[in-house]
Amino acid sequence: THTHTHTTDIMQHATSLLLTMLVMTARVVTSASTTTATSGEGFIGVDKANNLCVNPPAGGRVLVDGVDCANLQAQHDQVQAHHDQLQAHHDQLQVQHRADVRLLQNALCGGGIFEPLSVFQEVDTHGARDFEHFEVNGTHYLAV
């Protein structure tokens, strides 16, 4: 949850910076501009497909409030890749957890230690490690 919140914060910041850049650029650009950049020159304008273009001169960077947009995109890509890795790891752990539960059920129930049990309800515990059983007015409860 913390990593997801951090990822969301970075993505919102990146989006905000990019929108700021577009608004600032739009103020500079005239909609009638259809010129293209010649070699080595920068270009701010609208292309033939009506897309807003910001291309710095060769070796230059696009900065918005002092932030390099290429670095911002690279950071976003890194955060997204890390998020994807964490999600894949979570999915693997969840599959392993379910397999471990089934193995334990088979060992306990199928091995003659207890009478065979049937699954009454599966509850996703999100990694919980303890539980508490209690009864209120004859009704049984399980807190995970």
PDB file of C-alpha atoms in Angstrom:
ATOM      1  CA  THR A   1       0.000   0.000   0.000  1.00  0.00           C
ATOM      2  CA  HIS A   2       2.862   2.411   0.833  1.00  0.00           C
ATOM      3  CA  THR A   3       4.617   1.654  -2.465  1.00  0.00           C
ATOM      4  CA  HIS A   4       1.349   2.052  -4.357  1.00  0.00           C
ATOM      5  CA  THR A   5       0.739   5.455  -2.699  1.00  0.00           C
ATOM      6  CA  HIS A   6       4.310   6.564  -3.481  1.00  0.00           C
ATOM      7  CA  THR A   7       3.912   5.422  -7.097  1.00  0.00           C
ATOM      8  CA  THR A   8       0.613   7.278  -7.386  1.00  0.00           C
ATOM      9  CA  ASP A   9       2.163  10.461  -5.931  1.00  0.00           C
ATOM     10  CA  ILE A  10       5.049  10.361  -8.430  1.00  0.00           C
ATOM     11  CA  MET A  11       2.701   9.707 -11.347  1.00  0.00           C
ATOM     12  CA  GLN A  12       0.441  12.611 -10.291  1.00  0.00           C
ATOM     13  CA  HIS A  13       3.479  14.905 -10.001  1.00  0.00           C
ATOM     14  CA  ALA A  14       4.714  13.833 -13.435  1.00  0.00           C
ATOM     15  CA  THR A  15       1.300  14.445 -14.967  1.00  0.00           C
ATOM     16  CA  SER A  16       1.090  17.867 -13.342  1.00  0.00           C
ATOM     17  CA  LEU A  17       4.507  18.878 -14.696  1.00  0.00           C
ATOM     18  CA  LEU A  18       3.679  17.701 -18.206  1.00  0.00           C
ATOM     19  CA  LEU A  19       0.367  19.594 -18.179  1.00  0.00           C
ATOM     20  CA  THR A  20       2.175  22.710 -16.959  1.00  0.00           C
ATOM     21  CA  MET A  21       4.638  22.356 -19.822  1.00  0.00           C
ATOM     22  CA  LEU A  22       1.832  22.028 -22.367  1.00  0.00           C
ATOM     23  CA  VAL A  23      -0.021  25.067 -21.032  1.00  0.00           C
ATOM     24  CA  MET A  24       3.162  27.170 -21.047  1.00  0.00           C
ATOM     25  CA  THR A  25       4.015  25.995 -24.539  1.00  0.00           C
ATOM     26  CA  ALA A  26       0.506  26.642 -25.815  1.00  0.00           C
ATOM     27  CA  ARG A  27       0.841  30.277 -24.749  1.00  0.00           C
ATOM     28  CA  VAL A  28       3.952  30.620 -26.925  1.00  0.00           C
ATOM     29  CA  VAL A  29       2.661  28.742 -29.949  1.00  0.00           C
ATOM     30  CA  THR A  30       0.351  30.198 -32.529  1.00  0.00           C
ATOM     31  CA  SER A  31      -2.098  27.685 -33.901  1.00  0.00           C
ATOM     32  CA  ALA A  32      -1.261  28.667 -37.444  1.00  0.00           C
ATOM     33  CA  SER A  33       2.365  27.554 -37.078  1.00  0.00           C
ATOM     34  CA  THR A  34       3.213  24.718 -39.435  1.00  0.00           C
ATOM     35  CA  THR A  35       6.931  25.290 -39.779  1.00  0.00           C
ATOM     36  CA  THR A  36       9.244  22.366 -39.205  1.00  0.00           C
ATOM     37  CA  ALA A  37      12.649  22.494 -37.582  1.00  0.00           C
ATOM     38  CA  THR A  38      15.670  22.595 -39.780  1.00  0.00           C
ATOM     39  CA  SER A  39      18.763  20.686 -38.755  1.00  0.00           C
ATOM     40  CA  GLY A  40      20.108  21.812 -35.389  1.00  0.00           C
ATOM     41  CA  GLU A  41      17.292  24.265 -34.640  1.00  0.00           C
ATOM     42  CA  GLY A  42      14.706  23.942 -31.926  1.00  0.00           C
ATOM     43  CA  PHE A  43      10.997  23.947 -32.688  1.00  0.00           C
ATOM     44  CA  ILE A  44       7.850  24.824 -30.773  1.00  0.00           C
ATOM     45  CA  GLY A  45       4.677  24.627 -32.789  1.00  0.00           C
ATOM     46  CA  VAL A  46       1.898  22.584 -34.258  1.00  0.00           C
ATOM     47  CA  ASP A  47       2.646  19.960 -36.872  1.00  0.00           C
ATOM     48  CA  LYS A  48       0.531  19.061 -39.924  1.00  0.00           C
ATOM     49  CA  ALA A  49      -1.488  16.561 -37.836  1.00  0.00           C
ATOM     50  CA  ASN A  50      -2.340  19.367 -35.363  1.00  0.00           C
ATOM     51  CA  ASN A  51      -0.097  17.926 -32.621  1.00  0.00           C
ATOM     52  CA  LEU A  52       1.691  20.286 -30.264  1.00  0.00           C
ATOM     53  CA  CYS A  53       5.441  19.750 -30.711  1.00  0.00           C
ATOM     54  CA  VAL A  54       8.295  20.812 -28.434  1.00  0.00           C
ATOM     55  CA  ASN A  55      11.678  19.805 -29.847  1.00  0.00           C
ATOM     56  CA  PRO A  56      14.812  21.403 -28.368  1.00  0.00           C
ATOM     57  CA  PRO A  57      17.859  22.162 -30.517  1.00  0.00           C
ATOM     58  CA  ALA A  58      20.376  19.327 -30.941  1.00  0.00           C
ATOM     59  CA  GLY A  59      21.892  18.526 -27.548  1.00  0.00           C
ATOM     60  CA  GLY A  60      19.258  20.631 -25.752  1.00  0.00           C
ATOM     61  CA  ARG A  61      16.623  19.618 -23.234  1.00  0.00           C
ATOM     62  CA  VAL A  62      12.993  20.490 -22.569  1.00  0.00           C
ATOM     63  CA  LEU A  63      12.739  22.016 -19.092  1.00  0.00           C
ATOM     64  CA  VAL A  64       9.582  22.876 -17.172  1.00  0.00           C
ATOM     65  CA  ASP A  65      10.164  24.751 -13.922  1.00  0.00           C
ATOM     66  CA  GLY A  66      13.771  23.547 -14.084  1.00  0.00           C
ATOM     67  CA  VAL A  67      12.781  19.889 -14.422  1.00  0.00           C
ATOM     68  CA  ASP A  68      14.119  17.947 -17.398  1.00  0.00           C
ATOM     69  CA  CYS A  69      11.118  16.248 -19.024  1.00  0.00           C
ATOM     70  CA  ALA A  70      13.228  13.357 -20.368  1.00  0.00           C
ATOM     71  CA  ASN A  71      14.412  12.601 -16.815  1.00  0.00           C
ATOM     72  CA  LEU A  72      10.839  12.830 -15.568  1.00  0.00           C
ATOM     73  CA  GLN A  73       9.741  10.257 -18.152  1.00  0.00           C
ATOM     74  CA  ALA A  74      12.660   7.994 -17.206  1.00  0.00           C
ATOM     75  CA  GLN A  75      11.700   8.233 -13.526  1.00  0.00           C
ATOM     76  CA  HIS A  76       8.094   7.438 -14.376  1.00  0.00           C
ATOM     77  CA  ASP A  77       9.202   4.391 -16.380  1.00  0.00           C
ATOM     78  CA  GLN A  78      11.358   3.186 -13.449  1.00  0.00           C
ATOM     79  CA  VAL A  79       8.500   3.588 -10.971  1.00  0.00           C
ATOM     80  CA  GLN A  80       6.122   1.761 -13.317  1.00  0.00           C
ATOM     81  CA  ALA A  81       8.621  -1.090 -13.786  1.00  0.00           C
ATOM     82  CA  HIS A  82       9.103  -1.363 -10.009  1.00  0.00           C
ATOM     83  CA  HIS A  83       5.337  -1.380  -9.493  1.00  0.00           C
ATOM     84  CA  ASP A  84       4.957  -4.139 -12.087  1.00  0.00           C
ATOM     85  CA  GLN A  85       7.675  -6.199 -10.356  1.00  0.00           C
ATOM     86  CA  LEU A  86       5.985  -5.789  -6.972  1.00  0.00           C
ATOM     87  CA  GLN A  87       2.627  -6.785  -8.434  1.00  0.00           C
ATOM     88  CA  ALA A  88       4.141  -9.903 -10.042  1.00  0.00           C
ATOM     89  CA  HIS A  89       5.852 -10.825  -6.751  1.00  0.00           C
ATOM     90  CA  HIS A  90       2.578 -10.340  -4.863  1.00  0.00           C
ATOM     91  CA  ASP A  91       0.760 -12.568  -7.349  1.00  0.00           C
ATOM     92  CA  GLN A  92       3.440 -15.282  -6.955  1.00  0.00           C
ATOM     93  CA  LEU A  93       3.203 -15.130  -3.169  1.00  0.00           C
ATOM     94  CA  GLN A  94      -0.563 -15.392  -3.307  1.00  0.00           C
ATOM     95  CA  VAL A  95      -0.379 -18.498  -5.524  1.00  0.00           C
ATOM     96  CA  GLN A  96       2.241 -20.040  -3.211  1.00  0.00           C
ATOM     97  CA  HIS A  97       0.136 -19.237  -0.154  1.00  0.00           C
ATOM     98  CA  ARG A  98      -2.884 -21.007  -1.610  1.00  0.00           C
ATOM     99  CA  ALA A  99      -0.745 -24.016  -2.555  1.00  0.00           C
ATOM    100  CA  ASP A 100       0.693 -24.142   0.988  1.00  0.00           C
ATOM    101  CA  VAL A 101      -2.797 -24.044   2.489  1.00  0.00           C
ATOM    102  CA  ARG A 102      -3.962 -26.896   0.276  1.00  0.00           C
ATOM    103  CA  LEU A 103      -0.839 -28.914   1.120  1.00  0.00           C
ATOM    104  CA  LEU A 104      -1.443 -28.368   4.823  1.00  0.00           C
ATOM    105  CA  GLN A 105      -5.110 -29.294   4.487  1.00  0.00           C
ATOM    106  CA  ASN A 106      -4.178 -32.505   2.680  1.00  0.00           C
ATOM    107  CA  ALA A 107      -1.518 -33.358   5.260  1.00  0.00           C
ATOM    108  CA  LEU A 108      -3.840 -32.783   8.193  1.00  0.00           C
ATOM    109  CA  CYS A 109      -7.114 -34.039   6.752  1.00  0.00           C
ATOM    110  CA  GLY A 110      -6.025 -36.618   4.210  1.00  0.00           C
ATOM    111  CA  GLY A 111      -3.280 -38.103   6.376  1.00  0.00           C
ATOM    112  CA  GLY A 112      -5.617 -39.370   9.058  1.00  0.00           C
ATOM    113  CA  ILE A 113      -4.643 -36.787  11.678  1.00  0.00           C
ATOM    114  CA  PHE A 114      -8.126 -35.290  11.580  1.00  0.00           C
ATOM    115  CA  GLU A 115     -11.356 -36.367  10.023  1.00  0.00           C
ATOM    116  CA  PRO A 116     -11.534 -35.116   6.447  1.00  0.00           C
ATOM    117  CA  LEU A 117     -12.762 -31.549   6.324  1.00  0.00           C
ATOM    118  CA  SER A 118     -14.436 -29.750   3.504  1.00  0.00           C
ATOM    119  CA  VAL A 119     -13.815 -26.131   2.661  1.00  0.00           C
ATOM    120  CA  PHE A 120     -16.619 -24.015   4.090  1.00  0.00           C
ATOM    121  CA  GLN A 121     -15.292 -20.620   3.036  1.00  0.00           C
ATOM    122  CA  GLU A 122     -12.031 -19.267   1.636  1.00  0.00           C
ATOM    123  CA  VAL A 123     -10.943 -15.908   3.032  1.00  0.00           C
ATOM    124  CA  ASP A 124      -8.145 -13.907   1.436  1.00  0.00           C
ATOM    125  CA  THR A 125      -6.052 -12.899   4.458  1.00  0.00           C
ATOM    126  CA  HIS A 126      -3.576 -10.615   2.664  1.00  0.00           C
ATOM    127  CA  GLY A 127      -0.684 -12.200   4.573  1.00  0.00           C
ATOM    128  CA  ALA A 128      -2.294 -12.326   8.031  1.00  0.00           C
ATOM    129  CA  ARG A 129      -0.401 -14.579  10.443  1.00  0.00           C
ATOM    130  CA  ASP A 130      -2.801 -14.969  13.340  1.00  0.00           C
ATOM    131  CA  PHE A 131      -6.480 -15.487  14.052  1.00  0.00           C
ATOM    132  CA  GLU A 132      -8.846 -15.420  16.962  1.00  0.00           C
ATOM    133  CA  HIS A 133     -12.015 -17.467  17.391  1.00  0.00           C
ATOM    134  CA  PHE A 134     -14.806 -16.151  19.555  1.00  0.00           C
ATOM    135  CA  GLU A 135     -18.479 -16.820  20.157  1.00  0.00           C
ATOM    136  CA  VAL A 136     -21.306 -14.350  20.779  1.00  0.00           C
ATOM    137  CA  ASN A 137     -24.763 -15.647  21.699  1.00  0.00           C
ATOM    138  CA  GLY A 138     -24.026 -19.055  20.191  1.00  0.00           C
ATOM    139  CA  THR A 139     -22.684 -17.641  16.898  1.00  0.00           C
ATOM    140  CA  HIS A 140     -19.067 -18.444  16.089  1.00  0.00           C
ATOM    141  CA  TYR A 141     -16.732 -15.797  14.609  1.00  0.00           C
ATOM    142  CA  LEU A 142     -13.194 -15.884  13.269  1.00  0.00           C
ATOM    143  CA  ALA A 143     -11.093 -12.712  13.280  1.00  0.00           C
ATOM    144  CA  VAL A 144      -8.033 -12.791  11.040  1.00  0.00           C
TER     145      VAL A 144
END
